[in-house]
C-alpha positions in Angstrom: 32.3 31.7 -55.4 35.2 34.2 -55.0 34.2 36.0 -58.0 30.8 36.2 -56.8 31.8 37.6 -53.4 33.5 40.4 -55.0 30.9 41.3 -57.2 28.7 41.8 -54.3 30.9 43.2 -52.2 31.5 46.7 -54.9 27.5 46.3 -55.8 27.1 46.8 -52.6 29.6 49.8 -51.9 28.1 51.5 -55.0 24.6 51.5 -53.8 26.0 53.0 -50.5 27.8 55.9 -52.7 24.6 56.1 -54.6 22.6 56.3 -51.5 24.7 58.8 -49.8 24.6 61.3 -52.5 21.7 63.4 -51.5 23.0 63.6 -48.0 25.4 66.3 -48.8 21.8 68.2 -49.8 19.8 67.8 -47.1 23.1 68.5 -44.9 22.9 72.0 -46.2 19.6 72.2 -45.8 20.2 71.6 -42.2 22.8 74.1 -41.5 21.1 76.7 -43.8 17.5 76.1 -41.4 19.6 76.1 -38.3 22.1 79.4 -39.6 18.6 81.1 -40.2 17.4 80.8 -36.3 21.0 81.9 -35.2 20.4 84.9 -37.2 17.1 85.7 -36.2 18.1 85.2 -32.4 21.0 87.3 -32.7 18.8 89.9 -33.8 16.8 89.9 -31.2 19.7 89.8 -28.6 21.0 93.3 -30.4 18.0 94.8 -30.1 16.9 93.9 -26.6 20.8 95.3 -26.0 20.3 98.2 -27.3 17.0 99.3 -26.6 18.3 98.5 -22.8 15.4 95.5 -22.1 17.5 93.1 -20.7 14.8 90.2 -20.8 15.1 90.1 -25.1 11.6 90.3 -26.1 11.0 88.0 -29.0 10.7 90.6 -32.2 12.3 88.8 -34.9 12.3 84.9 -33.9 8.2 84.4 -31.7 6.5 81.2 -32.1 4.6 81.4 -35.2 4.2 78.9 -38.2 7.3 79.8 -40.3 9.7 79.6 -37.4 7.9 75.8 -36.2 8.5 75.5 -40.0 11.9 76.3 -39.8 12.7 75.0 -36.5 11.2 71.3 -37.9 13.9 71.4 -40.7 16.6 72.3 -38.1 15.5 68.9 -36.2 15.8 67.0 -39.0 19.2 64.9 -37.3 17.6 64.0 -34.0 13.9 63.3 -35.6 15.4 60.5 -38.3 15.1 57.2 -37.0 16.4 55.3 -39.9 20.2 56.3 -39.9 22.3 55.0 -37.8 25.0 57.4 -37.8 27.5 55.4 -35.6 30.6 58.6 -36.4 31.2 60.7 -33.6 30.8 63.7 -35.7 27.4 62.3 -36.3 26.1 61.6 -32.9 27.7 64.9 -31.9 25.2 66.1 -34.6 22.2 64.8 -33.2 23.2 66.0 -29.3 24.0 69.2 -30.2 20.2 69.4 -32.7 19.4 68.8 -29.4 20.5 71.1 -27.1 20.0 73.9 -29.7 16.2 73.1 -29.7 16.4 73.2 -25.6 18.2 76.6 -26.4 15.2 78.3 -29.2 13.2 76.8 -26.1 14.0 79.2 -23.9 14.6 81.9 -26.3 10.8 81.5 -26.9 9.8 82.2 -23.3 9.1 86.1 -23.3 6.5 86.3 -26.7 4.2 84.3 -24.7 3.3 87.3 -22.7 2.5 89.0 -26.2 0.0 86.6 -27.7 -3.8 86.8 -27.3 -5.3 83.6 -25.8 -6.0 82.3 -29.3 -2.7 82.3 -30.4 -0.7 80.9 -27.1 -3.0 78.1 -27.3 -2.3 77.3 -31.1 1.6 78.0 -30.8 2.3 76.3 -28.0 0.6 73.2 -28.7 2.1 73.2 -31.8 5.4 73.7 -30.1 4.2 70.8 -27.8 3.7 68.9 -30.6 7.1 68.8 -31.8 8.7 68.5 -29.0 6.7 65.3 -28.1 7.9 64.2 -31.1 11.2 64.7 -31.2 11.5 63.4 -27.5 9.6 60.2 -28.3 12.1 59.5 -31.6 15.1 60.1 -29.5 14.0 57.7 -26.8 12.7 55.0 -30.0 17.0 55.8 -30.9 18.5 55.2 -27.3 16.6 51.9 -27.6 17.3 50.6 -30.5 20.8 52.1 -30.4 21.3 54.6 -32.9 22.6 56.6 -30.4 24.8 54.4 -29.0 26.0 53.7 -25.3 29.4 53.9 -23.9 31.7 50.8 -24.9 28.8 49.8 -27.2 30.0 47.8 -30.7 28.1 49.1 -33.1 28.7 47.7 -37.3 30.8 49.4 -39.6 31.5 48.6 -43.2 35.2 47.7 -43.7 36.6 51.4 -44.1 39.8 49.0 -46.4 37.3 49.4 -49.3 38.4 51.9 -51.8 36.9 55.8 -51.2 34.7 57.0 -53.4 35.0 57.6 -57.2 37.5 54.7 -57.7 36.4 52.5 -61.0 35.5 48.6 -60.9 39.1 47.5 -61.8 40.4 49.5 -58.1 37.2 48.1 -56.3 37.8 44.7 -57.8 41.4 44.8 -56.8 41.0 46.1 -53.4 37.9 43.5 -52.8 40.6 40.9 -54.2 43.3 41.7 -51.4 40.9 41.9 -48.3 39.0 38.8 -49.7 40.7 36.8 -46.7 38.8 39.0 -43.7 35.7 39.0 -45.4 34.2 36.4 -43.8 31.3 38.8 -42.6 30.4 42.4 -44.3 31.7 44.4 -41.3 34.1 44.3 -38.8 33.3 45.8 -35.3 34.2 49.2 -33.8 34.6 50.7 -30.3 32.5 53.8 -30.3 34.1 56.5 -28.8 32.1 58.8 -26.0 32.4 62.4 -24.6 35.1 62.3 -22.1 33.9 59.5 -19.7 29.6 60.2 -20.6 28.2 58.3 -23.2 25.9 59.8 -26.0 22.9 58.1 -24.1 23.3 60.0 -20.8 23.6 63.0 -22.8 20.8 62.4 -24.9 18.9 61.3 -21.5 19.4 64.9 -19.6 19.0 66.6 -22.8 15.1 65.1 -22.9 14.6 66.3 -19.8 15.4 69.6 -20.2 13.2 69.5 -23.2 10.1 67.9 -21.2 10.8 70.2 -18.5 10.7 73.5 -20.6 7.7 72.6 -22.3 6.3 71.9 -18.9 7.2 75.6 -18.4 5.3 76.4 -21.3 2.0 74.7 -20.7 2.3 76.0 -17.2 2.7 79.5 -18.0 0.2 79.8 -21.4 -2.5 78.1 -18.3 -1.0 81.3 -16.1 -0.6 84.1 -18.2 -4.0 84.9 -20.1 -5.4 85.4 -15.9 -2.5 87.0 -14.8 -3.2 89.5 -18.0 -6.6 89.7 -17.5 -6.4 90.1 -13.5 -3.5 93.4 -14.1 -6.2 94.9 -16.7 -8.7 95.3 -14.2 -6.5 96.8 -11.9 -4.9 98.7 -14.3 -8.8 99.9 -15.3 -9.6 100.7 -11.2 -6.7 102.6 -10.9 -8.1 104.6 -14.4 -11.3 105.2 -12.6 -9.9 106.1 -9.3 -7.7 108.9 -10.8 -10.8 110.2 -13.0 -12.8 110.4 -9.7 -9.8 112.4 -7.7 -9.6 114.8 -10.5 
């Protein structure tokens, strides 16, 4: 029995190691997605600096498909539902997804002047789309506690099995020594919070920012095609008046 216990005991770690290999992958994948928006919004603060327009039109990073395409890999973190991810570094990871997609949000704001009617209602119900989405997972997280409250105990494989890359006879011999406390597969941990806010109340105001900016945006791609339309024609009566004077 002993020996058995063991045995599935490094089965077990192995198929974690094997199962956490392509995470280092789509970890870059992440970061590169998420270094290619900085970039782009960068380079449109530069050039609303320097050509002196203070409200940073959207020239390099709009709403079209390839940023939504981009954008969607950046969210990959806060959108997965099956990790748990009880690390602080990782729930740090999923806030901060977060408040980086409130902050491409508002980045977005001025293009929607610059679209035609056809294209604000495709790109921001796109937009909507995702963020629906990404709201809704969150929420399906908070509840089922992936990201995890304040003074919540959350299970944690026993970190006193042997790292990574150690052969059977080290896993065999650690699994040996620790045999005793093995009564269950994991022992609990305290997970630790912000200061004194938990990961839930910061995952809670950060949803709300997200509903209410795309609020904002259904409000203002409803506004803007009559507010366009309405300065045309005065913009045209003013044309005519002039002609008439001269």
């Amino acid at each position: 029995m002993l020996m058995y216990q063991s045995c599935l005991i490094i089965y077990k770690h192995e198929l974690d190691d094997n199962y956490s290999v392509p995470m280092v992958v789509i970890g870059f994948y992440i970061a590169a997605a998420s270094l290619c928006c900085v970039l782009l919004m960068s380079a449109d603060l530069l050039h609303g600096l320097r050509s002196n327009k203070l409200w940073f039109p959207c020239t390099w990073f709009p709403i079209n498909a390839f940023t939504l395409a981009v954008i969607a890999v950046a969210m990959k973190l806060p959108v997965d539902l099956s990790g748990s991810m009880p690390g602080v570094v990782d729930q740090v990871a999923k806030l901060g997804s977060m408040a980086f997609m409130c902050t491409m949000m508002a980045n977005f704001l001025p293009c929607l002047a610059t679209m035609t009617s056809k294209e604000l209602l495709a790109n921001v119900t796109a937009l909507g789309v995702m963020v629906i989405t990404l709201v809704i997972n969150v929420c399906v997280q908070i509840n089922t506690g992936v990201i995890v409250k304040k003074g919540k105990k959350v299970d944690r494989p026993l970190a006193s099995l042997s790292p990574r890359g150690n052969g059977p006879r080290e896993l065999f011999e650690v699994a040996n020594q620790t045999i005793g406390n093995l009564t269950a597969n994991t022992q609990k941990m305290e997970v630790k919070v912000i200061g004194s806010i938990s990961y839930v109340t910061i995952a809670i105001i950060y949803v709300i920012l997200l509903l209410l900016l795309l609020i904002i945006y259904a409000s203002s791609s409803l506004a803007i095609p009559k507010i366009k339309h309405s300065i045309q024609q005065k913009y045209q009566q003013a044309a005519l008046r002039q002609q008439e004077t001269s």
